[in-house]
Tab-separated table of C-alpha atoms in Angstrom:
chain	number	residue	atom	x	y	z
A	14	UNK	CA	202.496	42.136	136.493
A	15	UNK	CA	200.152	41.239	133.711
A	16	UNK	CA	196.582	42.824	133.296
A	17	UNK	CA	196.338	41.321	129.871
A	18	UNK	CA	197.184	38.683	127.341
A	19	UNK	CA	200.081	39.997	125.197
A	20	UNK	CA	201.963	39.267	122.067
A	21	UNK	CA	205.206	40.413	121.466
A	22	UNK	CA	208.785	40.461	118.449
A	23	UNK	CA	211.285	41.134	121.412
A	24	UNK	CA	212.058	39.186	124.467
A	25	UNK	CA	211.395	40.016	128.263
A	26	UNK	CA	214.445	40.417	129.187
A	27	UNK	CA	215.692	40.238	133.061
A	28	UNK	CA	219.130	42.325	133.692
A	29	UNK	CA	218.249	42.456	137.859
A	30	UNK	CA	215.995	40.427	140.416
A	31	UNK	CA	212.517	40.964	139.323
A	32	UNK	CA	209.347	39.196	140.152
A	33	UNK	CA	207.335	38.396	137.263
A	34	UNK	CA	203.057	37.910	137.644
A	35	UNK	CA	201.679	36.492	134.591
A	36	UNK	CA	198.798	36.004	137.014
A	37	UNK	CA	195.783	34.082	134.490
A	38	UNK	CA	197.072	35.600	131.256
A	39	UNK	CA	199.406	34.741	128.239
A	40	UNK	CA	202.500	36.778	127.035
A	41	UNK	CA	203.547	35.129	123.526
A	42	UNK	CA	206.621	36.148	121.805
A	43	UNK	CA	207.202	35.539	117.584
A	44	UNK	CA	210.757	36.139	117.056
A	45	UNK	CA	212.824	34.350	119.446
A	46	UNK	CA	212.676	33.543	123.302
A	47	UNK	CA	209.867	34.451	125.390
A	48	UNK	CA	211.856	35.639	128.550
A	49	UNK	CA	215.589	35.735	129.188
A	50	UNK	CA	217.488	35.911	132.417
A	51	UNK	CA	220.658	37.476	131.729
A	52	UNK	CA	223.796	36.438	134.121
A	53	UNK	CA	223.156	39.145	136.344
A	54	UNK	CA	219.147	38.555	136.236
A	55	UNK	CA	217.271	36.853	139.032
A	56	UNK	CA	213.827	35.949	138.108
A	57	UNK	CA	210.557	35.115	140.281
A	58	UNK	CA	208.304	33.881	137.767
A	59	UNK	CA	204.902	33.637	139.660
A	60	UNK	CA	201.166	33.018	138.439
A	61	UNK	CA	199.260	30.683	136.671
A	62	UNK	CA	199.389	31.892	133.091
A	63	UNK	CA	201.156	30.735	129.877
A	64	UNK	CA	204.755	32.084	128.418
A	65	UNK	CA	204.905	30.768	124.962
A	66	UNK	CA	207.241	31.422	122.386
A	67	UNK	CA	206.824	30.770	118.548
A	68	UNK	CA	210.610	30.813	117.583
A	69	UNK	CA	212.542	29.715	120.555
A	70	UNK	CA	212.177	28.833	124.263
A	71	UNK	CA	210.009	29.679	126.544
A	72	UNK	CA	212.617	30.864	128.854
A	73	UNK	CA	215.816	31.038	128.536
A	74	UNK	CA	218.703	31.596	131.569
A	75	UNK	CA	222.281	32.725	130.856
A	76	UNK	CA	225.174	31.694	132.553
A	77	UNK	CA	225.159	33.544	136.004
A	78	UNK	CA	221.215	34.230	135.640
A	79	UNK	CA	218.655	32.834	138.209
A	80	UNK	CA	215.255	31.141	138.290
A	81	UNK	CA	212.821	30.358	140.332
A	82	UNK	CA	209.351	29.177	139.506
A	83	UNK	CA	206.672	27.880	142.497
A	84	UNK	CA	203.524	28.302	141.188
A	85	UNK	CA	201.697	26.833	138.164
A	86	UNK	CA	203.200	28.613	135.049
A	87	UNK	CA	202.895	26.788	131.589
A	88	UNK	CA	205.517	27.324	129.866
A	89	UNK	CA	205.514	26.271	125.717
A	90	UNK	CA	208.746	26.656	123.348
A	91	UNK	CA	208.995	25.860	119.685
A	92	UNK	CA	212.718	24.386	120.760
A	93	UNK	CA	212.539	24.167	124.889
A	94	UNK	CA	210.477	25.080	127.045
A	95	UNK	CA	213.259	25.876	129.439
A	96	UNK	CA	217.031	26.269	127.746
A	97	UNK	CA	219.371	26.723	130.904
A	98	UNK	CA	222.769	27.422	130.555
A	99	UNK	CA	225.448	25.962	132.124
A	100	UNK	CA	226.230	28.088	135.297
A	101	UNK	CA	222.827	29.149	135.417
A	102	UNK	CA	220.353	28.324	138.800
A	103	UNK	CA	217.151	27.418	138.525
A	104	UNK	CA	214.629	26.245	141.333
A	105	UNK	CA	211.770	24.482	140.295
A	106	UNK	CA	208.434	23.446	142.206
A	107	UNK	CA	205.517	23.812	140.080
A	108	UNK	CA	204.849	24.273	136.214
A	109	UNK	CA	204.219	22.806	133.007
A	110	UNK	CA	206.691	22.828	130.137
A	111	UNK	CA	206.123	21.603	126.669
A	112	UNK	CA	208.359	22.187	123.962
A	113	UNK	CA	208.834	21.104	120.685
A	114	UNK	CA	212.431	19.708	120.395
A	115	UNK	CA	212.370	18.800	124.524
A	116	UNK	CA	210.903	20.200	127.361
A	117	UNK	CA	214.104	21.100	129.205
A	118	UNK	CA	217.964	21.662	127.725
A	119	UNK	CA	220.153	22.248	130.745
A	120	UNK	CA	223.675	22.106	129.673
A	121	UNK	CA	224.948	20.759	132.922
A	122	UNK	CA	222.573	17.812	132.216
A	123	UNK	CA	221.725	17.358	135.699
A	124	UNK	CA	217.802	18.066	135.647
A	125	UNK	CA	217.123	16.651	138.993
A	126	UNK	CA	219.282	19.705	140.163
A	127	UNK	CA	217.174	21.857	138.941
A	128	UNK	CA	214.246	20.444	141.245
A	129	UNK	CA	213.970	22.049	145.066
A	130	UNK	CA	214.076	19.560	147.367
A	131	UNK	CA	210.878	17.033	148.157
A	132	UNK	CA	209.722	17.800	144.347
A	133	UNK	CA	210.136	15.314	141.020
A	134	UNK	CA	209.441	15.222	137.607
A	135	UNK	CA	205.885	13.778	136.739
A	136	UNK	CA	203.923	12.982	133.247
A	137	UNK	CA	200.317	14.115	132.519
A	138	UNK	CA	198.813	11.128	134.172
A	139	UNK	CA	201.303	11.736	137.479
A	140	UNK	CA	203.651	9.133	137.218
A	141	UNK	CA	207.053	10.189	137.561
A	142	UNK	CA	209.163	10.232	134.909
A	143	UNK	CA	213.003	11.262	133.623
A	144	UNK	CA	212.832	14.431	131.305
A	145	UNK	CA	215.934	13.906	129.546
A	146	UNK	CA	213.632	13.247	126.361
A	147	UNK	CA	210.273	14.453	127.115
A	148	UNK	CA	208.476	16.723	124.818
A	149	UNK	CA	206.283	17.866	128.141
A	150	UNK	CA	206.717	18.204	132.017
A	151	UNK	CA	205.257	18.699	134.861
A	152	UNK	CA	206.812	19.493	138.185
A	153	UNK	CA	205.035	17.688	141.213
A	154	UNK	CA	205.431	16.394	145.082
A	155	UNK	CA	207.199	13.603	145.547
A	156	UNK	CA	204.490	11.494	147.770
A	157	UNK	CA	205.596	8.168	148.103
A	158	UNK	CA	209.733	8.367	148.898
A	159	UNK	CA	209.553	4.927	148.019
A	160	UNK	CA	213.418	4.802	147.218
A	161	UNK	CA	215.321	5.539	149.931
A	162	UNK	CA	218.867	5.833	151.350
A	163	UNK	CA	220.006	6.002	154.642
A	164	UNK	CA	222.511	7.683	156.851
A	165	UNK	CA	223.024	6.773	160.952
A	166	UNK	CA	223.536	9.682	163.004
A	167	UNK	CA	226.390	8.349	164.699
A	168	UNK	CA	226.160	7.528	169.085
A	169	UNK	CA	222.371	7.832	168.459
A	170	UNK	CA	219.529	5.132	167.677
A	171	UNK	CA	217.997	7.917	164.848
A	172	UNK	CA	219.046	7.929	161.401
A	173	UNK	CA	218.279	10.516	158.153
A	174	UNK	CA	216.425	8.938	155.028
A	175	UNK	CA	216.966	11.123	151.787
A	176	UNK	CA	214.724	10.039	148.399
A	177	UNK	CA	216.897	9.468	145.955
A	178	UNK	CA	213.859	10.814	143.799
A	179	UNK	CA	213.201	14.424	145.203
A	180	UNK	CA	216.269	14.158	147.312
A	181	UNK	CA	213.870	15.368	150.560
A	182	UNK	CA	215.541	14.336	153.722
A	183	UNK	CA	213.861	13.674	157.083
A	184	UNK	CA	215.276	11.891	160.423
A	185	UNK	CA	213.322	9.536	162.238
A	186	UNK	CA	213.872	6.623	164.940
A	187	UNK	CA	215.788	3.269	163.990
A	188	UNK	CA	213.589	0.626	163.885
A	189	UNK	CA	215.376	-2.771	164.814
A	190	UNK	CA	214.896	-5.967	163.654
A	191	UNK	CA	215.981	-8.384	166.165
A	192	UNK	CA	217.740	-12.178	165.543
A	193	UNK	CA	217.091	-15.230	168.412
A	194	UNK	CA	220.484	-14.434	169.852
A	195	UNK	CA	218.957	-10.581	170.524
A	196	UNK	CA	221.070	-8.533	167.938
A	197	UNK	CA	219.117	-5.787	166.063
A	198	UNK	CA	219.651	-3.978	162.932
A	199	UNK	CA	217.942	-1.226	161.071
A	200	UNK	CA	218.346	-0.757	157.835
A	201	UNK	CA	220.517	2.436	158.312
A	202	UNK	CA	222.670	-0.210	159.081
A	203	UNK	CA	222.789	0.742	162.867
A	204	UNK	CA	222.750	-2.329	165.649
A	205	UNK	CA	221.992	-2.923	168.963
A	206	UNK	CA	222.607	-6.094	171.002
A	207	UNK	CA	219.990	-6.850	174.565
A	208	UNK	CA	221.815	-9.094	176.273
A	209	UNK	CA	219.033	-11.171	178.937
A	210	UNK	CA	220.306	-12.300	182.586
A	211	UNK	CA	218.419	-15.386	183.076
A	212	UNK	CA	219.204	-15.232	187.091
A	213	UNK	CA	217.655	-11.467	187.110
């Protein structure tokens, strides 16, 4: 936990599952990265203070090494703000990273992976945005789940919807849209057919 801003030569460094407080404060690091998650490190990095570092990134995770970061950290590199390794995991549903080169290096280059479910990448104004180039970052709520798939659940008339944004999933009843000769389809791609007796 921090009680106070602090500058630093030498890197946090993470070797076990710790969590991390910067609370309202700043920990800034000259000489390389801020904070670094070794493979066998697990890190809760919690607060709403500032990591920064003046030679390197802001936080860096090993192969093996965990991350998870839920509140509203900012998080400033002179290369990244995160560097993530391949093999490394990393949840992310709040904070701002900035850094000079690009916000984020992941070497798996799948960033939305690094996102927990119903969350997405944003830019200052809140418009969503891709953060393969990006010099800053923010990590927001997906609100709109405006591009959907869908998925029936087979022998019912309920299908899932996952964005292919935030990748949040949710079921919820078909709704049909019915032709003049009474066939139905949703757009799950399930159908239904009312057949009319007109005698009864």
């Amino acid at each position: 936990v921090m009680n106070e801003d602090w500058n630093g030569s030498e890197p946090y460094s993470f070797d076990n599952p710790q969590r991390f407080n910067t609370k309202t404060f700043t920990l800034t690091i000259a000489g390389t990265s801020a904070i670094q998650v070794t493979e066998t490190g697990a890190l809760y990095l919690i607060g709403s203070g500032k990591v920064i570092s003046k030679k390197g990134a802001g936080v860096e995770v090993q192969s093996g090494g965990f991350l998870s970061i839920a509140d509203n950290v900012t998080v400033i590199g002179s290369t990244y703000a995160l560097d993530i390794a391949s093999g490394a995991e990393v949840h992310l549903s709040a904070g701002t990273y900035t850094g000079k080169i690009f916000a984020i290096r992941t070497e798996d280059g799948d960033f939305d992976a690094l996102l927990e479910p119903g969350y997405t990448w944003v830019d200052a104004e809140g418009n969503r945005i891709q953060p393969e180039n990006a010099k800053t970052v923010t990590v927001g709520q997906c609100e709109d789940h405006s591009d959907k798939s869908y998925t029936h659940d087979a022998g019912t008339t309920t299908h899932k919807w996952t964005c292919n944004a935030c990748k949040k999933e949710e079921s919820e009843p078909c709704t049909f849209e019915f032709q003049q000769d009474g066939t139905g389809t949703c757009v799950c791609g399930n159908g239904v057919k009312i057949v009319v007796d007109e005698d009864d």
